Amino acid sequence: MKLKNPTLLRDRCLVNGEWVSGSKGEVIEVDNPATGKIIATVPALSASDTENAIHAAQTAFRSWSKMAAKDRTAVLRRWFTLMVDNADDLAALMTAEQGKPLAEAKGEALYAASFVEWFAEEAKRVYGETIPAPTNNKRIVVIKQPIGVCAAITPWNFPAAMITRKAAPALAAGCTMIVRPAEKTPLTALALAELAQQAGMPAGVFQVITGDARELGGALTASDIVTKLSFTGSTQVGRLLMAQCAPTIKKLSLELGGNAPFIVFEDADLDAAVEGALASKYRNAGQTCVCSNRLYVQDAVYDQFAEKLAARVAALKVGEGHQPEVLIGPLIDGNAVKKVEEHIADALAKGARLVTGGKTHALGGTFFEPTVLAEVTQQMKIAREETFGPVAPLFRFHSEEEVIAMANDTEFGLAAYFYTENVRRTWRVAEALEYGMVGHNTGLISNEVAPFGGVKQSGLGREGSHHGIDEYLEIKYLCSEIA
Ligand SMILES: NC(=O)C1=CN([C@@H]2O[C@H](COP(=O)(O)OP(=O)(O)OC[C@H]3O[C@@H](n4cnc5c(N)ncnc54)[C@H](OP(=O)(O)O)[C@@H]3O)[C@@H](O)[C@H]2O)C=CC1
Ligand SMILES: O=C(O)[C@H](O)CS(=O)(=O)O
């Protein structure tokens, strides 16, 4: 892994403005999923090391929260500029530790930076309000104030964007933030910490700690100094963390699992639908929470769509992320491969048909052939569980009512997609789908300006957009008797 700016490769954690090892002196190895080779080590911090970070964040909060919003904006804008200037190095780190193709990693680096740019601006727009009092001798004013010391626990699939999508609004609001990144992808998080320090972020305002998820997560959730937890990951772990936060009534933002339907109506632009399916299904080798997980195709266009999609999928180049033209990198680990194999085997055993792919790639390791299955039904595991891999299961449907019922038949409600050229159908379907985010004639819906988040068991709260900063603010009103 060659970096233009070698200072971005950090093997220590940033705690209270210092680069520190763990008090136990233990380290965690970081490997490259494409090769299985160890590329770095990071400290295994302990619960007591985490307490040090929490107290540093509490101290830093006292001054950071009182800083003029415009001055916080200036620090965040410098962080944004440094992220853009170092996007190639951030991309190299992501491809090395997570495996995604370099072009996707560069895209994520800029996507991550866009949250810092957006919330640098939002910092200056935390408005309050005045409310006419019920009696003329009183005045009521509403103000918004930063929640306090915040913690973030983030997943491996977007090592940069999932951090800034939380840290940027928190810091903009005047909070301080401790990030515990996934064990598999700490290097990008530590590089973001290095750039934050270069941007002049005061000690204790933004800290990154690495170590055992349960030990560090336990310390963060148990602390009554930490007033807010923002988590992105599986619904199963989200439930656990929600329970761990209950004793201290922490504020929560949860971005959890998905099971996105992708619906192709007979009146769709089929070529556009194929492009959208490729984008929403195979991005990050299918390892995103908003990936289409079930593709429903209306009878009249089913065979045509399946043929078009399979031809494009079979041509997707699989390989190591730094190689040019590679579009599908490795899955994150062997467990991910096992889940994909399990979903395919279950579907075929219950009557599905393999159209293309279907097995581990000739490259070996965790590389997997991009796959399309046909004649898939609701009775198969792949209909109910998030595959988190490069498999497109095609379901048939006959009517709009039938497909809406199938699409909504899940405990998840994160993202959904549909293709139709009919404007009346567009409104009916968009309103009937029980999801937090709906793509119409597009497979790419993620950006910094829209409120990203799910309903049902896909989470709580929204990230990005002007709503995103509210997750890090408390509302207070002053009722003043003036006569
Ligand atoms: N809604 C969204 O925006 C997103 C949702 N996801 C969902 O996450 C899942 C895949 O990501 P994955 O990383 O495997 O999800 P996990 O839920 O397994 O892990 C997410 C994070 O939580 C940590 N973690 C795991 N167990 C605990 C625990 N007991 N206490 C504290 N922290 C813990 C993990 O640490 P470690 O990895 O070190 O074990 C990781 O940092 C999928 O379901 C996907 O849909 C993923 C990304 C975005
Ligand atoms: O982790 C994820 O899956 C991301 O939230 C998806 S996105 O924001 O890049 O769409």
Coordinates of C-alpha atoms and ligand atoms in Angstrom, one line a residue:
M1 CA 0.0 0.0 0.0
K2 CA 1.8 3.1 -1.2
L3 CA 0.6 6.4 0.2
K4 CA 1.6 9.9 -1.0
N5 CA 1.2 11.1 2.6
P6 CA 2.7 8.3 4.8
T7 CA 1.5 10.2 8.0
L8 CA -2.0 8.9 7.2
L9 CA -1.0 5.3 8.0
R10 CA -1.4 5.3 11.8
D11 CA -0.8 2.3 14.1
R12 CA -1.9 4.2 17.3
C13 CA -5.2 5.6 18.5
L14 CA -6.0 9.3 18.8
V15 CA -7.0 9.9 22.5
N16 CA -7.0 13.4 23.9
G17 CA -4.8 14.8 21.1
E18 CA -2.1 12.1 21.6
W19 CA -1.4 9.0 19.5
V20 CA -1.5 6.2 22.1
S21 CA -1.1 2.4 22.4
G22 CA -3.4 0.3 24.6
S23 CA -2.6 0.1 28.3
K24 CA -2.4 -3.7 27.9
G25 CA 0.2 -3.4 25.1
E26 CA -1.9 -5.7 22.9
V27 CA -2.4 -5.2 19.2
I28 CA -5.0 -6.3 16.6
E29 CA -3.8 -7.4 13.1
V30 CA -5.4 -5.8 10.1
D31 CA -5.5 -7.9 6.9
N32 CA -6.2 -7.3 3.2
P33 CA -9.3 -9.4 2.3
A34 CA -8.1 -9.8 -1.2
T35 CA -4.9 -11.5 -0.2
G36 CA -5.3 -12.5 3.4
K37 CA -2.0 -10.8 4.2
I38 CA -1.5 -8.8 7.3
I39 CA -1.0 -5.1 6.3
A40 CA -0.9 -3.4 9.7
T41 CA -1.6 -3.6 13.4
V42 CA -3.6 -1.2 15.6
P43 CA -3.8 -1.1 19.4
A44 CA -6.3 -3.2 21.4
L45 CA -7.5 -0.5 23.8
S46 CA -9.1 -1.6 27.0
A47 CA -12.3 -0.4 28.9
S48 CA -10.1 1.8 31.1
D49 CA -8.4 3.3 28.0
T50 CA -11.9 4.0 26.7
E51 CA -12.7 5.8 30.0
N52 CA -9.7 8.0 29.4
A53 CA -11.2 9.0 26.0
I54 CA -14.6 9.6 27.5
H55 CA -13.1 12.0 30.1
A56 CA -11.1 13.8 27.5
A57 CA -14.2 14.2 25.4
Q58 CA -16.1 15.6 28.4
T59 CA -13.3 18.2 29.1
A60 CA -13.1 19.1 25.4
F61 CA -16.9 19.5 25.2
R62 CA -16.8 22.4 27.7
S63 CA -14.9 24.7 25.2
W64 CA -15.9 23.2 21.9
S65 CA -19.6 23.6 22.6
K66 CA -19.1 27.2 23.5
M67 CA -17.1 28.0 20.4
A68 CA -18.9 30.3 17.9
A69 CA -20.6 28.2 15.3
K70 CA -18.6 30.0 12.6
D71 CA -15.4 28.9 14.2
R72 CA -16.4 25.3 14.3
T73 CA -17.3 25.7 10.6
A74 CA -13.8 26.9 9.9
V75 CA -12.3 23.7 11.5
L76 CA -14.7 21.4 9.7
R77 CA -14.0 23.2 6.3
R78 CA -10.3 22.6 6.8
W79 CA -11.0 18.9 7.6
F80 CA -13.1 18.7 4.4
T81 CA -10.4 20.3 2.3
L82 CA -7.7 17.9 3.7
M83 CA -10.0 14.9 3.0
V84 CA -10.4 15.9 -0.6
D85 CA -6.7 16.7 -1.0
N86 CA -5.9 13.2 0.5
A87 CA -8.7 11.3 -1.2
D88 CA -6.3 9.1 -3.2
D89 CA -4.6 8.0 0.0
L90 CA -7.9 7.4 1.8
A91 CA -9.0 5.3 -1.2
A92 CA -5.8 3.3 -1.1
L93 CA -6.3 2.6 2.6
M94 CA -10.0 1.5 2.0
T95 CA -9.1 -0.8 -0.9
A96 CA -6.3 -2.4 1.2
E97 CA -8.3 -3.0 4.3
Q98 CA -11.9 -3.5 2.9
G99 CA -11.2 -4.7 -0.6
K100 CA -13.5 -2.4 -2.6
P101 CA -12.3 -1.4 -6.1
L102 CA -10.2 1.8 -6.1
A103 CA -12.7 3.8 -8.1
E104 CA -15.4 3.0 -5.5
A105 CA -13.1 3.7 -2.7
K106 CA -12.2 7.1 -4.2
G107 CA -16.0 7.8 -4.6
E108 CA -16.5 6.9 -0.9
A109 CA -13.7 9.2 0.2
L110 CA -15.4 12.1 -1.6
Y111 CA -18.8 11.0 -0.3
A112 CA -17.4 10.9 3.2
A113 CA -15.9 14.4 2.7
S114 CA -19.3 15.7 1.4
F115 CA -20.8 15.1 4.9
V116 CA -18.1 17.3 6.4
E117 CA -18.7 20.0 3.9
W118 CA -22.5 19.9 4.3
F119 CA -22.4 20.0 8.1
A120 CA -19.7 22.7 8.2
E121 CA -22.4 24.8 6.6
E122 CA -25.3 23.5 8.7
A123 CA -23.3 24.4 11.9
K124 CA -24.3 28.0 11.2
R125 CA -28.0 27.3 10.8
V126 CA -29.0 25.8 14.2
Y127 CA -32.0 28.1 14.5
G128 CA -34.4 28.4 17.5
E129 CA -37.8 30.0 17.6
T130 CA -40.1 32.3 19.6
I131 CA -43.6 31.2 20.5
P132 CA -46.5 33.6 21.4
A133 CA -47.1 33.0 25.2
P134 CA -50.6 32.1 26.4
T135 CA -50.5 35.2 28.7
N136 CA -49.2 38.6 27.9
N137 CA -46.9 38.8 30.8
K138 CA -44.7 35.9 29.5
R139 CA -42.3 35.4 26.7
I140 CA -41.3 31.9 25.3
V141 CA -38.0 31.3 23.4
V142 CA -36.8 28.0 22.1
I143 CA -33.1 27.3 21.7
K144 CA -31.1 24.2 20.6
Q145 CA -28.0 23.0 22.4
P146 CA -25.5 20.2 21.7
I147 CA -26.3 16.9 23.4
G148 CA -22.8 16.5 24.8
V149 CA -20.3 13.6 24.6
C150 CA -21.2 11.2 21.7
A151 CA -20.0 7.8 20.7
A152 CA -20.2 6.1 17.3
I153 CA -19.8 2.4 16.5
T154 CA -19.4 1.9 12.7
P155 CA -19.3 -1.0 10.2
W156 CA -16.5 -2.3 7.9
N157 CA -18.4 -1.8 4.6
F158 CA -18.0 2.0 4.4
P159 CA -14.8 2.7 6.5
A160 CA -14.9 6.5 5.8
A161 CA -18.5 7.6 5.1
M162 CA -20.1 5.9 8.0
I163 CA -17.8 7.8 10.3
T164 CA -18.2 11.3 8.9
R165 CA -21.9 10.8 8.5
K166 CA -22.0 10.7 12.3
A167 CA -19.0 12.8 13.3
A168 CA -19.6 15.8 11.0
P169 CA -23.1 16.6 12.4
A170 CA -22.0 15.9 15.9
L171 CA -19.0 18.3 15.8
A172 CA -21.0 20.9 13.8
A173 CA -23.6 20.9 16.6
G174 CA -20.9 21.4 19.2
C175 CA -20.7 17.9 20.5
T176 CA -17.5 15.8 20.9
M177 CA -17.3 12.4 19.3
I178 CA -15.5 9.1 20.1
V179 CA -15.5 6.6 17.2
R180 CA -14.9 2.9 17.6
P181 CA -14.6 1.6 14.0
A182 CA -15.0 -2.1 12.9
E183 CA -12.0 -4.2 13.8
K184 CA -11.5 -5.1 10.1
T185 CA -11.3 -1.5 8.9
P186 CA -9.5 0.8 11.5
L187 CA -6.9 2.3 9.2
T188 CA -9.2 4.7 7.3
A189 CA -10.7 5.9 10.6
L190 CA -7.2 6.6 12.0
A191 CA -6.3 8.5 8.8
L192 CA -9.5 10.6 9.3
A193 CA -8.3 11.3 12.8
E194 CA -4.9 12.4 11.5
L195 CA -6.5 14.8 9.1
A196 CA -8.8 16.1 11.8
Q197 CA -5.7 16.9 13.9
Q198 CA -4.0 18.6 10.9
A199 CA -7.2 20.6 10.5
G200 CA -6.8 22.0 14.0
M201 CA -9.5 19.9 15.7
P202 CA -8.8 20.5 19.5
A203 CA -7.7 17.6 21.6
G204 CA -10.5 15.4 22.8
V205 CA -13.1 16.7 20.2
F206 CA -12.7 13.8 17.7
Q207 CA -11.1 10.6 19.0
V208 CA -10.7 7.1 17.4
I209 CA -10.3 4.1 19.6
T210 CA -9.7 0.5 18.4
G211 CA -10.2 -2.7 20.3
D212 CA -12.6 -5.5 21.2
A213 CA -16.2 -4.5 20.2
R214 CA -17.8 -5.8 23.3
E215 CA -15.2 -4.4 25.7
L216 CA -15.1 -0.9 24.2
G217 CA -18.8 -0.9 23.3
G218 CA -19.6 -1.9 26.8
A219 CA -17.6 1.0 28.2
L220 CA -19.2 3.5 25.9
T221 CA -22.8 2.3 26.4
A222 CA -22.4 2.0 30.2
S223 CA -20.9 5.5 30.7
D224 CA -23.3 8.2 31.9
I225 CA -21.0 10.8 30.5
V226 CA -21.7 9.5 27.0
T227 CA -25.2 11.0 26.3
K228 CA -25.6 9.8 22.7
L229 CA -24.8 6.6 20.7
S230 CA -24.9 6.5 16.9
F231 CA -24.6 3.0 15.5
T232 CA -24.5 1.6 11.9
G233 CA -24.6 -2.1 11.5
S234 CA -26.8 -5.1 11.8
T235 CA -30.2 -5.0 13.3
Q236 CA -29.2 -7.8 15.7
V237 CA -26.3 -5.7 17.2
G238 CA -28.5 -2.6 17.1
R239 CA -31.0 -4.3 19.4
L240 CA -28.2 -5.3 21.8
L241 CA -26.7 -1.8 21.9
M242 CA -30.2 -0.2 22.4
A243 CA -30.6 -2.4 25.4
Q244 CA -27.2 -1.5 26.8
C245 CA -28.0 2.2 26.4
A246 CA -31.3 1.9 28.3
P247 CA -29.9 2.2 31.8
T248 CA -28.5 5.7 31.0
I249 CA -31.4 6.7 28.7
K250 CA -28.9 7.6 25.9
K251 CA -30.2 9.3 22.7
L252 CA -29.8 6.8 19.8
S253 CA -29.3 7.0 16.1
L254 CA -29.5 3.5 14.5
E255 CA -28.8 2.7 10.9
L256 CA -29.4 -1.0 10.7
G257 CA -30.1 -3.9 8.3
G258 CA -32.0 -3.8 5.1
N259 CA -33.8 -6.1 2.6
A260 CA -34.5 -3.8 -0.3
P261 CA -37.0 -4.8 -3.0
F262 CA -36.2 -3.7 -6.6
I263 CA -39.4 -3.7 -8.6
V264 CA -39.5 -3.7 -12.5
F265 CA -43.0 -3.0 -13.9
E266 CA -43.9 -4.0 -17.4
D267 CA -44.0 -0.3 -18.3
A268 CA -40.4 0.3 -17.2
D269 CA -37.5 1.4 -19.4
L270 CA -35.8 -2.1 -19.2
D271 CA -32.3 -0.9 -20.1
A272 CA -32.5 1.8 -17.4
A273 CA -33.8 -0.9 -15.0
V274 CA -30.8 -3.1 -15.8
E275 CA -28.4 -0.3 -15.2
G276 CA -30.1 0.5 -11.9
A277 CA -30.1 -3.2 -10.8
L278 CA -26.3 -3.4 -11.5
A279 CA -25.7 -0.2 -9.5
S280 CA -27.9 -1.1 -6.5
K281 CA -27.1 -4.8 -6.3
Y282 CA -23.3 -5.1 -7.1
R283 CA -21.9 -1.9 -5.5
N284 CA -19.3 -2.9 -2.9
A285 CA -19.8 -6.5 -4.1
G286 CA -23.3 -6.3 -2.7
Q287 CA -22.1 -5.4 0.8
T288 CA -24.2 -2.3 1.4
C289 CA -27.3 -2.0 3.6
V290 CA -29.2 -0.3 0.7
C291 CA -28.3 -3.0 -1.9
S292 CA -31.4 -4.5 -3.6
N293 CA -31.9 -7.8 -2.0
R294 CA -35.0 -9.0 -3.9
L295 CA -35.7 -8.2 -7.6
Y296 CA -39.4 -8.4 -8.5
V297 CA -40.0 -8.4 -12.3
Q298 CA -43.5 -8.3 -13.8
D299 CA -44.4 -11.3 -15.9
A300 CA -44.5 -9.6 -19.3
V301 CA -40.9 -8.5 -19.1
Y302 CA -39.4 -11.1 -16.8
D303 CA -37.5 -13.2 -19.4
Q304 CA -36.2 -10.1 -21.3
F305 CA -35.0 -8.4 -18.1
A306 CA -33.4 -11.6 -16.8
E307 CA -31.5 -12.1 -20.1
K308 CA -30.3 -8.5 -20.3
L309 CA -29.2 -8.5 -16.6
A310 CA -27.4 -11.8 -16.7
A311 CA -25.4 -10.8 -19.8
R312 CA -24.2 -7.6 -18.0
V313 CA -23.5 -9.5 -14.7
A314 CA -21.5 -12.2 -16.4
A315 CA -19.2 -9.5 -17.8
L316 CA -18.4 -7.9 -14.4
K317 CA -14.7 -8.1 -13.8
V318 CA -13.8 -9.7 -10.5
G319 CA -10.4 -9.1 -8.9
E320 CA -8.2 -7.1 -6.4
G321 CA -9.5 -3.6 -6.0
H322 CA -6.3 -1.8 -7.1
Q323 CA -6.4 -3.5 -10.5
P324 CA -7.9 -1.4 -13.3
E325 CA -11.3 -2.3 -14.7
V326 CA -12.1 -4.4 -11.6
L327 CA -15.7 -3.9 -10.6
I328 CA -16.2 -6.6 -8.0
G329 CA -13.7 -7.0 -5.1
P330 CA -13.5 -9.7 -2.5
L331 CA -16.1 -10.3 0.2
I332 CA -15.0 -9.2 3.6
D333 CA -14.3 -12.6 5.0
G334 CA -15.1 -16.3 4.9
N335 CA -18.3 -15.9 6.9
A336 CA -19.7 -13.6 4.2
V337 CA -18.9 -16.3 1.6
K338 CA -20.7 -18.9 3.7
K339 CA -23.8 -16.8 3.9
V340 CA -23.9 -16.2 0.1
E341 CA -23.4 -19.9 -0.5
E342 CA -26.1 -20.8 2.0
H343 CA -28.6 -18.5 0.3
I344 CA -27.8 -19.8 -3.2
A345 CA -28.0 -23.5 -2.1
D346 CA -31.3 -23.0 -0.3
A347 CA -32.9 -21.2 -3.3
L348 CA -31.7 -23.9 -5.7
A349 CA -32.9 -26.7 -3.4
K350 CA -36.4 -25.0 -3.4
G351 CA -36.7 -24.7 -7.1
A352 CA -34.7 -21.6 -8.2
R353 CA -32.7 -21.6 -11.4
L354 CA -29.1 -20.5 -11.7
V355 CA -28.7 -18.1 -14.6
T356 CA -25.1 -17.0 -14.1
G357 CA -22.3 -17.3 -11.5
G358 CA -23.2 -19.3 -8.4
K359 CA -19.9 -20.2 -6.8
T360 CA -16.6 -18.9 -5.4
H361 CA -14.5 -17.3 -8.1
A362 CA -11.5 -19.0 -9.7
L363 CA -9.3 -16.4 -7.9
G364 CA -10.1 -18.3 -4.7
G365 CA -10.1 -16.7 -1.2
T366 CA -13.3 -14.6 -0.7
F367 CA -13.8 -13.7 -4.3
F368 CA -17.3 -14.7 -5.5
E369 CA -18.8 -14.9 -9.0
P370 CA -21.5 -12.2 -9.5
T371 CA -24.7 -14.3 -9.6
V372 CA -28.2 -14.2 -10.9
L373 CA -30.9 -16.6 -9.8
A374 CA -34.3 -16.9 -11.5
E375 CA -37.7 -18.3 -10.4
V376 CA -37.0 -17.3 -6.8
T377 CA -40.0 -17.4 -4.4
Q378 CA -40.9 -15.8 -1.0
Q379 CA -40.4 -19.2 0.7
M380 CA -36.6 -19.1 0.2
K381 CA -34.1 -17.7 2.7
I382 CA -32.9 -15.1 0.3
A383 CA -36.3 -13.5 0.4
R384 CA -36.2 -13.0 4.1
E385 CA -32.5 -12.5 5.0
E386 CA -30.1 -9.8 3.9
T387 CA -27.6 -11.6 1.6
F388 CA -24.9 -8.9 1.8
G389 CA -23.2 -10.4 -1.3
P390 CA -23.3 -10.2 -5.2
V391 CA -26.4 -12.3 -5.7
A392 CA -29.5 -11.0 -7.6
P393 CA -32.6 -13.2 -7.0
L394 CA -35.3 -12.6 -9.6
F395 CA -39.0 -13.1 -8.4
R396 CA -42.0 -13.0 -10.8
F397 CA -45.1 -10.9 -10.1
H398 CA -48.4 -10.4 -11.8
S399 CA -50.1 -7.3 -10.4
E400 CA -49.1 -4.0 -8.6
E401 CA -51.1 -5.0 -5.5
E402 CA -49.3 -8.4 -5.3
V403 CA -45.8 -6.9 -5.6
I404 CA -46.5 -4.2 -3.1
A405 CA -47.6 -6.9 -0.6
M406 CA -44.5 -9.0 -1.3
A407 CA -42.2 -6.0 -1.1
N408 CA -43.5 -4.9 2.3
D409 CA -43.6 -8.5 3.7
T410 CA -40.4 -8.0 5.8
E411 CA -39.4 -6.6 9.2
F412 CA -37.0 -4.3 7.4
G413 CA -37.7 -0.9 6.0
L414 CA -34.5 0.8 4.8
A415 CA -34.4 1.3 1.0
A416 CA -36.7 0.2 -1.9
Y417 CA -36.5 0.8 -5.7
F418 CA -39.0 0.6 -8.5
Y419 CA -39.0 1.3 -12.3
T420 CA -42.0 2.6 -14.2
E421 CA -42.6 5.3 -16.7
N422 CA -46.2 5.8 -15.5
V423 CA -46.6 8.9 -13.3
R424 CA -49.8 7.7 -11.6
R425 CA -48.2 4.4 -10.7
T426 CA -45.1 6.3 -9.5
W427 CA -47.1 8.1 -6.8
R428 CA -49.2 5.0 -5.8
V429 CA -46.1 2.8 -5.4
A430 CA -43.9 5.4 -3.7
E431 CA -46.5 6.0 -1.1
A432 CA -47.4 2.3 -0.6
L433 CA -43.8 1.1 0.0
E434 CA -43.0 0.9 3.7
Y435 CA -39.4 2.1 3.5
G436 CA -37.4 5.2 4.7
M437 CA -35.9 5.7 1.2
V438 CA -37.3 5.0 -2.2
G439 CA -35.5 5.1 -5.5
H440 CA -37.7 5.7 -8.6
N441 CA -35.9 4.9 -11.9
T442 CA -32.6 4.9 -10.2
G443 CA -30.5 2.5 -8.2
L444 CA -28.3 5.1 -6.5
I445 CA -30.0 7.1 -3.8
S446 CA -27.3 7.9 -1.3
N447 CA -26.0 11.5 -0.9
E448 CA -25.3 14.0 1.8
V449 CA -28.4 16.3 1.2
A450 CA -31.1 13.7 1.8
P451 CA -32.3 12.2 5.1
F452 CA -30.8 8.7 5.1
G453 CA -32.5 6.2 7.3
G454 CA -35.0 3.4 7.8
V455 CA -38.4 2.5 9.3
K456 CA -39.6 -0.7 11.1
Q457 CA -36.5 -2.6 12.3
S458 CA -34.1 -0.8 10.0
G459 CA -33.3 1.9 12.5
L460 CA -34.1 5.1 14.3
G461 CA -33.4 8.7 13.1
R462 CA -31.9 10.1 10.0
E463 CA -28.3 10.9 8.8
G464 CA -27.3 13.6 6.3
S465 CA -29.6 16.5 5.2
H466 CA -30.6 19.3 7.5
H467 CA -32.3 16.7 9.7
G468 CA -29.0 15.0 10.4
I469 CA -27.8 17.7 12.8
D470 CA -31.0 17.4 14.9
E471 CA -29.8 14.0 16.1
Y472 CA -27.0 15.8 18.0
L473 CA -29.1 18.7 19.5
E474 CA -31.4 19.0 22.5
I475 CA -34.3 21.5 22.5
K476 CA -34.7 23.8 25.4
Y477 CA -37.3 26.5 26.0
L478 CA -37.2 29.6 28.2
C479 CA -40.5 30.8 29.7
S480 CA -39.9 34.3 31.1
E481 CA -42.3 36.3 33.2
I482 CA -41.7 39.9 32.2
A483 CA -44.4 41.8 34.2
Ligands
LIG1 N1 -28.2 1.0 7.8 C1 -27.0 1.2 7.4 O1 -26.6 2.3 7.0 C2 -26.0 0.1 7.4 C3 -26.3 -1.2 7.9 N2 -25.4 -2.2 7.9 C4 -25.8 -3.5 8.3 O2 -24.7 -4.2 9.0 C5 -24.6 -5.5 8.7 C6 -23.2 -5.8 8.1 O3 -22.3 -5.0 8.7 P1 -21.5 -5.6 10.0 O4 -20.3 -4.8 10.3 O5 -21.2 -7.1 9.8 O6 -22.5 -5.4 11.1 P2 -22.3 -5.7 12.7 O7 -23.6 -5.3 13.3 O8 -21.8 -7.1 13.0 O9 -21.1 -4.7 13.1 C7 -21.3 -3.4 13.1 C8 -20.3 -2.7 14.1 O10 -20.7 -3.1 15.4 C9 -19.7 -3.7 16.1 N3 -20.2 -4.7 17.0 C10 -20.6 -6.0 16.8 N4 -21.0 -6.6 17.9 C11 -20.9 -5.6 18.9 C12 -21.2 -5.6 20.3 N5 -21.7 -6.7 20.9 N6 -21.0 -4.5 21.0 C13 -20.5 -3.4 20.4 N7 -20.2 -3.3 19.1 C14 -20.4 -4.4 18.3 C15 -18.8 -4.3 15.0 O11 -17.5 -4.5 15.5 P3 -16.6 -5.6 14.8 O12 -16.8 -5.5 13.3 O13 -15.2 -5.2 15.2 O14 -17.0 -6.9 15.4 C16 -18.9 -3.2 14.0 O15 -18.0 -2.2 14.3 C17 -25.6 -5.8 7.6 O16 -26.8 -6.2 8.3 C18 -25.9 -4.4 7.1 O17 -27.2 -4.3 6.5 C19 -24.1 -2.0 7.4 C20 -23.8 -0.7 7.0 C21 -24.7 0.4 6.9
LIG2 O1 -23.2 1.2 4.8 C1 -24.0 1.3 3.9 O2 -24.5 0.4 3.4 C2 -24.2 2.7 3.5 O3 -25.1 3.3 4.4 C3 -24.7 2.7 2.1 S1 -24.6 4.2 1.3 O4 -24.8 5.3 2.3 O5 -23.3 4.2 0.7 O6 -25.7 4.1 0.4

